[in-house]
Amino acid sequence: KVFVNSKNKVNKKGFLSQKDIEYWISFNKINGLGPVKLYSIWNYFNDLKYAWQAPIEEFKNIPTLTANNIIQIKDAKIKIDPVKEFELIDKSGIGVLTLVDDNYPSSLKNIHDPPFIIYYKGKFDKERLEKCVGVVGTRKPSYSGKKSANYFSLEMAKLGITIVSGLANGVDTEAHKCALKVENGYTIAVLGCGVDYIYPPENKKLYEEILEKGMIISEYSPGTHPDSWRFPARNRIISGLSKGVLIIEAAEKSGALITADFATEQGREVMAVPGEINNPMSKGTNNLIKQGANIVTDVIDVLELLNWNIVNNNSISNNVAPHIENLNLSDGEKEVYIILNEIPQHLDLISDKLSLPLSEISSNLIMLELKQLVRQLPGKLFVRV
């Protein structure tokens, strides 16, 4: 557990002064200094302004720093101007949260290695940090995976839950988009590069839309390129912000599974949507379930696992009572229609839920398909249209 030093100078509002922040962002900019080493410097000197001005020999007393780290710090003090660094960030409309700021997310502060600094763009809303769920998965989701990402993200956003993801193609993109469709929806995109670097570039429009209704964050200094090794580290932030992480689809070796590992380490709920056994993008999620991850097939499952009593029946897609009477369905068709949602469900699962024979379920599904209320997918999977 990282020790949070109480001697850092914080003003009455619970924030560092601009002058102090200049040195926080300057140290954070030095290559080779991750959160643990930055914490060590911080704890040793108690004041990063003093640390910046201290003789380089003093850094040799910090056990976590290597000889190369000390050389990098020495060079940085020559090349980096703290005042100019702050001015560049301020002019770019980028906000800064340090670990001692009151607005720093409390859930993130309590993980093993919280970011030394969080840079952010967009609409900062501290209240929306209270109920977050991470939604992650493959960059190449199947039709079923997209539907699952859409369903869960949309319904959770309707309930005021913040959707946290990584702005990647595929499941991440679907999750962010669906959160933004809701009038009061809010989403946080955690980047593996600087907040001013749009990655992937094809998500430029989505990036801009998130700035209007959500927030883009990163622990990396503005201008940092999206090197591949940075993304596993950013995944700990997705899980750290969240009460639970929902894995939609993931191959056997997937970044989403790294997020699941971090979630387990951080004591978060790990939830997975079961997938078709022949889909390679479901192998990772199905393996997670074998290893003890929670199976979820409905938003209500998520709420129950996280102990959130915020169900609003009018917001859940499963509640079709307001319009079902206008569909001219038989009693059997109504039973089947109500049990379905936007997540593909196997014929056997539908039969188990209703405790009815397969022949009766199949007959009702055929009628619902003819009425264009249900669609059958490969593998005896069915979704409500």
GROMACS .gro file of C-alpha atoms in nm:
model
  385
    1LYS     CA    1   0.000   0.000   0.000
    2VAL     CA    2   0.140   0.339  -0.096
    3PHE     CA    3   0.173   0.581   0.194
    4VAL     CA    4  -0.004   0.911   0.129
    5ASN     CA    5   0.219   1.179   0.275
    6SER     CA    6   0.024   1.428   0.484
    7LYS     CA    7   0.298   1.693   0.480
    8ASN     CA    8   0.235   1.807   0.122
    9LYS     CA    9   0.102   2.160   0.117
   10VAL     CA   10  -0.269   2.166   0.037
   11ASN     CA   11  -0.478   2.482   0.056
   12LYS     CA   12  -0.808   2.519   0.240
   13LYS     CA   13  -1.002   2.400  -0.065
   14GLY     CA   14  -0.812   2.072  -0.067
   15PHE     CA   15  -0.597   2.143  -0.374
   16LEU     CA   16  -0.231   2.211  -0.437
   17SER     CA   17  -0.132   2.560  -0.544
   18GLN     CA   18  -0.044   2.627  -0.907
   19LYS     CA   19   0.321   2.664  -0.811
   20ASP     CA   20   0.325   2.318  -0.652
   21ILE     CA   21   0.143   2.159  -0.948
   22GLU     CA   22   0.415   2.291  -1.180
   23TYR     CA   23   0.665   2.059  -1.012
   24TRP     CA   24   0.426   1.762  -0.993
   25ILE     CA   25   0.371   1.771  -1.369
   26SER     CA   26   0.743   1.825  -1.430
   27PHE     CA   27   0.844   1.516  -1.233
   28ASN     CA   28   0.565   1.318  -1.398
   29LYS     CA   29   0.711   1.406  -1.738
   30ILE     CA   30   1.045   1.237  -1.670
   31ASN     CA   31   1.089   0.911  -1.861
   32GLY     CA   32   1.148   0.603  -1.651
   33LEU     CA   33   0.971   0.730  -1.340
   34GLY     CA   34   0.651   0.534  -1.284
   35PRO     CA   35   0.407   0.588  -0.995
   36VAL     CA   36   0.610   0.390  -0.740
   37LYS     CA   37   0.931   0.586  -0.801
   38LEU     CA   38   0.745   0.916  -0.809
   39TYR     CA   39   0.585   0.830  -0.474
   40SER     CA   40   0.931   0.755  -0.334
   41ILE     CA   41   1.059   1.098  -0.437
   42TRP     CA   42   0.750   1.263  -0.300
   43ASN     CA   43   0.770   1.086   0.035
   44TYR     CA   44   1.143   1.150   0.072
   45PHE     CA   45   1.135   1.524   0.007
   46ASN     CA   46   0.779   1.606   0.128
   47ASP     CA   47   0.777   1.896  -0.119
   48LEU     CA   48   0.833   1.848  -0.493
   49LYS     CA   49   0.935   2.210  -0.544
   50TYR     CA   50   1.218   2.152  -0.299
   51ALA     CA   51   1.297   1.819  -0.468
   52TRP     CA   52   1.331   1.994  -0.805
   53GLN     CA   53   1.576   2.242  -0.655
   54ALA     CA   54   1.765   1.987  -0.439
   55PRO     CA   55   2.119   1.872  -0.526
   56ILE     CA   56   2.111   1.561  -0.745
   57GLU     CA   57   2.321   1.375  -0.488
   58GLU     CA   58   2.021   1.368  -0.252
   59PHE     CA   59   1.832   1.142  -0.492
   60LYS     CA   60   2.091   0.872  -0.433
   61ASN     CA   61   1.935   0.822  -0.087
   62ILE     CA   62   1.609   0.696  -0.241
   63PRO     CA   63   1.635   0.314  -0.272
   64THR     CA   64   1.384   0.275  -0.556
   65LEU     CA   65   1.582   0.497  -0.793
   66THR     CA   66   1.844   0.345  -1.020
   67ALA     CA   67   2.158   0.521  -1.139
   68ASN     CA   68   1.989   0.571  -1.474
   69ASN     CA   69   1.686   0.729  -1.305
   70ILE     CA   70   1.912   0.979  -1.132
   71ILE     CA   71   2.075   1.070  -1.464
   72GLN     CA   72   1.729   1.118  -1.617
   73ILE     CA   73   1.625   1.345  -1.330
   74LYS     CA   74   1.946   1.548  -1.368
   75ASP     CA   75   1.887   1.593  -1.742
   76ALA     CA   76   1.520   1.678  -1.690
   77LYS     CA   77   1.602   1.958  -1.450
   78ILE     CA   78   1.805   2.119  -1.727
   79LYS     CA   79   1.557   2.063  -2.012
   80ILE     CA   80   1.219   2.108  -1.840
   81ASP     CA   81   1.087   2.447  -1.732
   82PRO     CA   82   0.808   2.382  -1.476
   83VAL     CA   83   0.642   2.720  -1.538
   84LYS     CA   84   0.622   2.663  -1.915
   85GLU     CA   85   0.498   2.307  -1.864
   86PHE     CA   86   0.207   2.433  -1.659
   87GLU     CA   87   0.129   2.711  -1.906
   88LEU     CA   88   0.116   2.464  -2.198
   89ILE     CA   89  -0.126   2.239  -2.012
   90ASP     CA   90  -0.340   2.528  -1.894
   91LYS     CA   91  -0.368   2.679  -2.243
   92SER     CA   92  -0.471   2.339  -2.382
   93GLY     CA   93  -0.770   2.324  -2.148
   94ILE     CA   94  -0.630   2.022  -1.966
   95GLY     CA   95  -0.712   1.975  -1.599
   96VAL     CA   96  -0.476   1.821  -1.345
   97LEU     CA   97  -0.558   1.615  -1.036
   98THR     CA   98  -0.280   1.512  -0.801
   99LEU     CA   99  -0.303   1.235  -0.545
  100VAL     CA  100  -0.352   1.488  -0.263
  101ASP     CA  101  -0.636   1.679  -0.430
  102ASP     CA  102  -0.980   1.638  -0.278
  103ASN     CA  103  -1.126   1.576  -0.622
  104TYR     CA  104  -0.894   1.283  -0.691
  105PRO     CA  105  -1.124   0.976  -0.725
  106SER     CA  106  -1.135   0.802  -0.387
  107SER     CA  107  -1.183   0.458  -0.546
  108LEU     CA  108  -0.865   0.504  -0.749
  109LYS     CA  109  -0.665   0.640  -0.458
  110ASN     CA  110  -0.709   0.311  -0.274
  111ILE     CA  111  -0.554   0.078  -0.536
  112HIS     CA  112  -0.200  -0.053  -0.499
  113ASP     CA  113  -0.035   0.193  -0.741
  114PRO     CA  114  -0.269   0.484  -0.815
  115PRO     CA  115  -0.161   0.734  -1.081
  116PHE     CA  116   0.062   1.007  -0.945
  117ILE     CA  117  -0.132   1.257  -1.157
  118ILE     CA  118  -0.452   1.240  -1.357
  119TYR     CA  119  -0.478   1.468  -1.659
  120TYR     CA  120  -0.829   1.522  -1.788
  121LYS     CA  121  -1.032   1.694  -2.058
  122GLY     CA  122  -1.407   1.734  -2.079
  123LYS     CA  123  -1.674   1.760  -1.811
  124PHE     CA  124  -1.531   1.675  -1.470
  125ASP     CA  125  -1.813   1.565  -1.238
  126LYS     CA  126  -1.705   1.429  -0.902
  127GLU     CA  127  -2.051   1.289  -0.825
  128ARG     CA  128  -2.044   1.074  -1.139
  129LEU     CA  129  -1.733   0.902  -1.003
  130GLU     CA  130  -1.937   0.741  -0.726
  131LYS     CA  131  -2.106   0.475  -0.940
  132CYS     CA  132  -1.880   0.349  -1.219
  133VAL     CA  133  -1.875   0.022  -1.410
  134GLY     CA  134  -1.594  -0.069  -1.647
  135VAL     CA  135  -1.713  -0.217  -1.978
  136VAL     CA  136  -1.438  -0.376  -2.188
  137GLY     CA  137  -1.388  -0.642  -2.450
  138THR     CA  138  -1.248  -0.736  -2.787
  139ARG     CA  139  -1.169  -0.490  -3.064
  140LYS     CA  140  -1.348  -0.723  -3.308
  141PRO     CA  141  -1.679  -0.813  -3.145
  142SER     CA  142  -1.934  -1.040  -3.308
  143TYR     CA  143  -2.289  -0.926  -3.374
  144SER     CA  144  -2.380  -1.081  -3.039
  145GLY     CA  145  -2.094  -0.898  -2.864
  146LYS     CA  146  -2.202  -0.561  -3.005
  147LYS     CA  147  -2.561  -0.620  -2.897
  148SER     CA  148  -2.446  -0.712  -2.546
  149ALA     CA  149  -2.223  -0.403  -2.520
  150ASN     CA  150  -2.508  -0.184  -2.644
  151TYR     CA  151  -2.766  -0.333  -2.409
  152PHE     CA  152  -2.563  -0.319  -2.089
  153SER     CA  153  -2.408   0.022  -2.152
  154LEU     CA  154  -2.734   0.185  -2.255
  155GLU     CA  155  -2.938   0.049  -1.966
  156MET     CA  156  -2.674   0.124  -1.705
  157ALA     CA  157  -2.636   0.479  -1.837
  158LYS     CA  158  -3.014   0.525  -1.807
  159LEU     CA  159  -2.979   0.436  -1.439
  160GLY     CA  160  -2.714   0.703  -1.381
  161ILE     CA  161  -2.418   0.463  -1.385
  162THR     CA  162  -2.096   0.598  -1.534
  163ILE     CA  163  -1.954   0.381  -1.811
  164VAL     CA  164  -1.573   0.354  -1.798
  165SER     CA  165  -1.379   0.214  -2.093
  166GLY     CA  166  -1.069   0.268  -2.302
  167LEU     CA  167  -1.181   0.434  -2.631
  168ALA     CA  168  -1.047   0.134  -2.828
  169ASN     CA  169  -1.227  -0.002  -3.132
  170GLY     CA  170  -1.494  -0.264  -3.078
  171VAL     CA  171  -1.659  -0.312  -2.739
  172ASP     CA  172  -1.504   0.003  -2.588
  173THR     CA  173  -1.643   0.215  -2.870
  174GLU     CA  174  -1.990   0.062  -2.840
  175ALA     CA  175  -1.991   0.121  -2.464
  176HIS     CA  176  -1.897   0.490  -2.491
  177LYS     CA  177  -2.143   0.555  -2.774
  178CYS     CA  178  -2.436   0.403  -2.589
  179ALA     CA  179  -2.365   0.601  -2.274
  180LEU     CA  180  -2.370   0.919  -2.481
  181LYS     CA  181  -2.709   0.831  -2.633
  182VAL     CA  182  -2.873   0.877  -2.292
  183GLU     CA  183  -2.981   1.231  -2.211
  184ASN     CA  184  -2.791   1.241  -1.881
  185GLY     CA  185  -2.543   0.969  -1.971
  186TYR     CA  186  -2.181   1.004  -1.862
  187THR     CA  187  -1.876   0.813  -1.974
  188ILE     CA  188  -1.505   0.818  -1.895
  189ALA     CA  189  -1.243   0.716  -2.152
  190VAL     CA  190  -0.907   0.613  -2.006
  191LEU     CA  191  -0.623   0.654  -2.257
  192GLY     CA  192  -0.287   0.484  -2.291
  193CYS     CA  193  -0.141   0.810  -2.423
  194GLY     CA  194  -0.175   1.181  -2.351
  195VAL     CA  195  -0.529   1.319  -2.327
  196ASP     CA  196  -0.450   1.545  -2.623
  197TYR     CA  197  -0.361   1.248  -2.846
  198ILE     CA  198  -0.661   1.093  -3.020
  199TYR     CA  199  -0.613   0.718  -3.041
  200PRO     CA  200  -0.730   0.532  -3.234
  201PRO     CA  201  -0.757   0.819  -3.488
  202GLU     CA  202  -1.080   0.678  -3.636
  203ASN     CA  203  -1.248   0.757  -3.303
  204LYS     CA  204  -1.190   1.131  -3.343
  205LYS     CA  205  -1.562   1.208  -3.358
  206LEU     CA  206  -1.633   0.989  -3.054
  207TYR     CA  207  -1.347   1.157  -2.866
  208GLU     CA  208  -1.504   1.498  -2.933
  209GLU     CA  209  -1.850   1.377  -2.829
  210ILE     CA  210  -1.712   1.246  -2.500
  211LEU     CA  211  -1.562   1.588  -2.428
  212GLU     CA  212  -1.914   1.734  -2.449
  213LYS     CA  213  -2.082   1.492  -2.205
  214GLY     CA  214  -1.804   1.295  -2.035
  215MET     CA  215  -1.436   1.297  -1.959
  216ILE     CA  216  -1.109   1.183  -2.117
  217ILE     CA  217  -0.836   1.095  -1.865
  218SER     CA  218  -0.479   0.968  -1.859
  219GLU     CA  219  -0.187   0.938  -1.620
  220TYR     CA  220   0.053   1.020  -1.904
  221SER     CA  221   0.177   1.370  -1.977
  222PRO     CA  222   0.013   1.552  -2.269
  223GLY     CA  223   0.183   1.469  -2.596
  224THR     CA  224   0.267   1.112  -2.490
  225HIS     CA  225   0.234   0.871  -2.784
  226PRO     CA  226   0.024   0.552  -2.757
  227ASP     CA  227   0.308   0.301  -2.718
  228SER     CA  228   0.173  -0.054  -2.682
  229TRP     CA  229   0.330  -0.113  -2.339
  230ARG     CA  230   0.130   0.172  -2.189
  231PHE     CA  231  -0.210   0.009  -2.242
  232PRO     CA  232  -0.184  -0.274  -1.987
  233ALA     CA  233  -0.093  -0.015  -1.722
  234ARG     CA  234  -0.391   0.205  -1.811
  235ASN     CA  235  -0.623  -0.096  -1.763
  236ARG     CA  236  -0.562  -0.081  -1.387
  237ILE     CA  237  -0.718   0.267  -1.395
  238ILE     CA  238  -1.032   0.141  -1.572
  239SER     CA  239  -1.083  -0.121  -1.301
  240GLY     CA  240  -0.965   0.109  -1.023
  241LEU     CA  241  -1.231   0.369  -1.102
  242SER     CA  242  -1.503   0.104  -1.116
  243LYS     CA  243  -1.704  -0.088  -0.858
  244GLY     CA  244  -1.709  -0.378  -1.103
  245VAL     CA  245  -1.580  -0.465  -1.450
  246LEU     CA  246  -1.798  -0.623  -1.718
  247ILE     CA  247  -1.619  -0.828  -1.984
  248ILE     CA  248  -1.835  -0.860  -2.297
  249GLU     CA  249  -1.620  -1.064  -2.537
  250ALA     CA  250  -1.252  -1.148  -2.510
  251ALA     CA  251  -1.018  -1.390  -2.683
  252GLU     CA  252  -0.789  -1.617  -2.481
  253LYS     CA  253  -0.515  -1.352  -2.488
  254SER     CA  254  -0.684  -1.017  -2.458
  255GLY     CA  255  -0.625  -0.681  -2.294
  256ALA     CA  256  -0.973  -0.713  -2.144
  257LEU     CA  257  -0.849  -1.011  -1.943
  258ILE     CA  258  -0.567  -0.795  -1.805
  259THR     CA  259  -0.835  -0.555  -1.685
  260ALA     CA  260  -1.016  -0.850  -1.523
  261ASP     CA  261  -0.693  -0.949  -1.345
  262PHE     CA  262  -0.649  -0.597  -1.211
  263ALA     CA  263  -1.012  -0.593  -1.098
  264THR     CA  264  -0.958  -0.915  -0.903
  265GLU     CA  265  -0.641  -0.777  -0.744
  266GLN     CA  266  -0.825  -0.457  -0.648
  267GLY     CA  267  -1.123  -0.637  -0.498
  268ARG     CA  268  -1.367  -0.534  -0.772
  269GLU     CA  269  -1.648  -0.755  -0.900
  270VAL     CA  270  -1.554  -0.933  -1.223
  271MET     CA  271  -1.856  -0.997  -1.444
  272ALA     CA  272  -1.870  -1.176  -1.778
  273VAL     CA  273  -2.132  -1.227  -2.044
  274PRO     CA  274  -2.126  -1.594  -2.153
  275GLY     CA  275  -2.066  -1.648  -2.523
  276GLU     CA  276  -2.107  -1.915  -2.788
  277ILE     CA  277  -1.849  -2.192  -2.739
  278ASN     CA  278  -1.744  -2.187  -3.106
  279ASN     CA  279  -1.676  -1.813  -3.107
  280PRO     CA  280  -1.300  -1.751  -3.051
  281MET     CA  281  -1.387  -1.412  -2.905
  282SER     CA  282  -1.584  -1.584  -2.628
  283LYS     CA  283  -1.307  -1.816  -2.511
  284GLY     CA  284  -1.161  -1.559  -2.273
  285THR     CA  285  -1.495  -1.466  -2.116
  286ASN     CA  286  -1.605  -1.828  -2.087
  287ASN     CA  287  -1.272  -1.913  -1.920
  288LEU     CA  288  -1.325  -1.626  -1.676
  289ILE     CA  289  -1.659  -1.779  -1.580
  290LYS     CA  290  -1.491  -2.117  -1.526
  291GLN     CA  291  -1.243  -1.943  -1.296
  292GLY     CA  292  -1.520  -1.791  -1.086
  293ALA     CA  293  -1.623  -1.467  -1.259
  294ASN     CA  294  -1.987  -1.373  -1.213
  295ILE     CA  295  -2.219  -1.464  -1.502
  296VAL     CA  296  -2.443  -1.176  -1.607
  297THR     CA  297  -2.720  -1.188  -1.866
  298ASP     CA  298  -2.917  -0.886  -1.751
  299VAL     CA  299  -2.856  -0.540  -1.608
  300ILE     CA  300  -3.039  -0.647  -1.293
  301ASP     CA  301  -2.764  -0.907  -1.242
  302VAL     CA  302  -2.508  -0.625  -1.239
  303LEU     CA  303  -2.707  -0.417  -0.991
  304GLU     CA  304  -2.749  -0.711  -0.754
  305LEU     CA  305  -2.379  -0.800  -0.765
  306LEU     CA  306  -2.279  -0.440  -0.688
  307ASN     CA  307  -2.550  -0.397  -0.422
  308TRP     CA  308  -2.695  -0.095  -0.599
  309ASN     CA  309  -3.064  -0.051  -0.528
  310ILE     CA  310  -3.130   0.187  -0.817
  311VAL     CA  311  -3.358  -0.016  -1.039
  312ASN     CA  312  -3.605   0.193  -1.233
  313ASN     CA  313  -3.830  -0.050  -1.415
  314ASN     CA  314  -3.909   0.202  -1.686
  315SER     CA  315  -3.539   0.209  -1.777
  316ILE     CA  316  -3.481  -0.165  -1.808
  317SER     CA  317  -3.535  -0.311  -2.154
  318ASN     CA  318  -3.677  -0.629  -2.007
  319ASN     CA  319  -3.983  -0.437  -1.887
  320VAL     CA  320  -4.215  -0.448  -2.189
  321ALA     CA  321  -4.541  -0.407  -1.998
  322PRO     CA  322  -4.621  -0.058  -2.135
  323HIS     CA  323  -4.657  -0.184  -2.494
  324ILE     CA  324  -4.690  -0.564  -2.487
  325GLU     CA  325  -5.070  -0.553  -2.486
  326ASN     CA  326  -5.062  -0.383  -2.826
  327LEU     CA  327  -4.867  -0.667  -2.990
  328ASN     CA  328  -5.155  -0.915  -3.023
  329LEU     CA  329  -4.963  -1.206  -2.868
  330SER     CA  330  -5.086  -1.533  -2.725
  331ASP     CA  331  -5.014  -1.607  -2.359
  332GLY     CA  332  -4.727  -1.839  -2.457
  333GLU     CA  333  -4.576  -1.583  -2.694
  334LYS     CA  334  -4.594  -1.317  -2.424
  335GLU     CA  335  -4.401  -1.539  -2.181
  336VAL     CA  336  -4.123  -1.596  -2.432
  337TYR     CA  337  -4.113  -1.235  -2.550
  338ILE     CA  338  -4.080  -1.098  -2.195
  339ILE     CA  339  -3.790  -1.332  -2.113
  340LEU     CA  340  -3.590  -1.210  -2.414
  341ASN     CA  341  -3.384  -0.894  -2.441
  342GLU     CA  342  -3.108  -0.755  -2.661
  343ILE     CA  343  -2.856  -1.013  -2.540
  344PRO     CA  344  -2.868  -1.334  -2.750
  345GLN     CA  345  -3.002  -1.624  -2.542
  346HIS     CA  346  -2.978  -1.991  -2.629
  347LEU     CA  347  -3.295  -2.194  -2.679
  348ASP     CA  348  -3.203  -2.420  -2.385
  349LEU     CA  349  -3.159  -2.119  -2.153
  350ILE     CA  350  -3.500  -1.981  -2.250
  351SER     CA  351  -3.654  -2.320  -2.183
  352ASP     CA  352  -3.485  -2.341  -1.841
  353LYS     CA  353  -3.600  -1.992  -1.742
  354LEU     CA  354  -3.963  -2.069  -1.827
  355SER     CA  355  -3.959  -2.436  -1.721
  356LEU     CA  356  -4.138  -2.526  -2.044
  357PRO     CA  357  -4.062  -2.799  -2.300
  358LEU     CA  358  -3.841  -2.708  -2.598
  359SER     CA  359  -4.121  -2.789  -2.844
  360GLU     CA  360  -4.350  -2.528  -2.691
  361ILE     CA  361  -4.073  -2.268  -2.672
  362SER     CA  362  -3.976  -2.332  -3.036
  363SER     CA  363  -4.334  -2.295  -3.153
  364ASN     CA  364  -4.373  -1.960  -2.979
  365LEU     CA  365  -4.037  -1.838  -3.112
  366ILE     CA  366  -4.141  -1.921  -3.468
  367MET     CA  367  -4.457  -1.714  -3.427
  368LEU     CA  368  -4.261  -1.423  -3.278
  369GLU     CA  369  -4.017  -1.439  -3.571
  370LEU     CA  370  -4.307  -1.427  -3.818
  371LYS     CA  371  -4.433  -1.117  -3.637
  372GLN     CA  372  -4.080  -0.969  -3.666
  373LEU     CA  373  -4.049  -0.933  -3.290
  374VAL     CA  374  -3.767  -1.184  -3.247
  375ARG     CA  375  -3.460  -1.263  -3.456
  376GLN     CA  376  -3.278  -1.596  -3.460
  377LEU     CA  377  -2.898  -1.593  -3.475
  378PRO     CA  378  -2.662  -1.881  -3.558
  379GLY     CA  379  -2.630  -2.143  -3.284
  380LYS     CA  380  -2.996  -2.140  -3.172
  381LEU     CA  381  -2.958  -1.794  -3.019
  382PHE     CA  382  -3.250  -1.551  -3.006
  383VAL     CA  383  -3.281  -1.176  -2.944
  384ARG     CA  384  -3.575  -0.945  -2.909
  385VAL     CA  385  -3.597  -0.701  -3.199
   0.00000   0.00000   0.00000
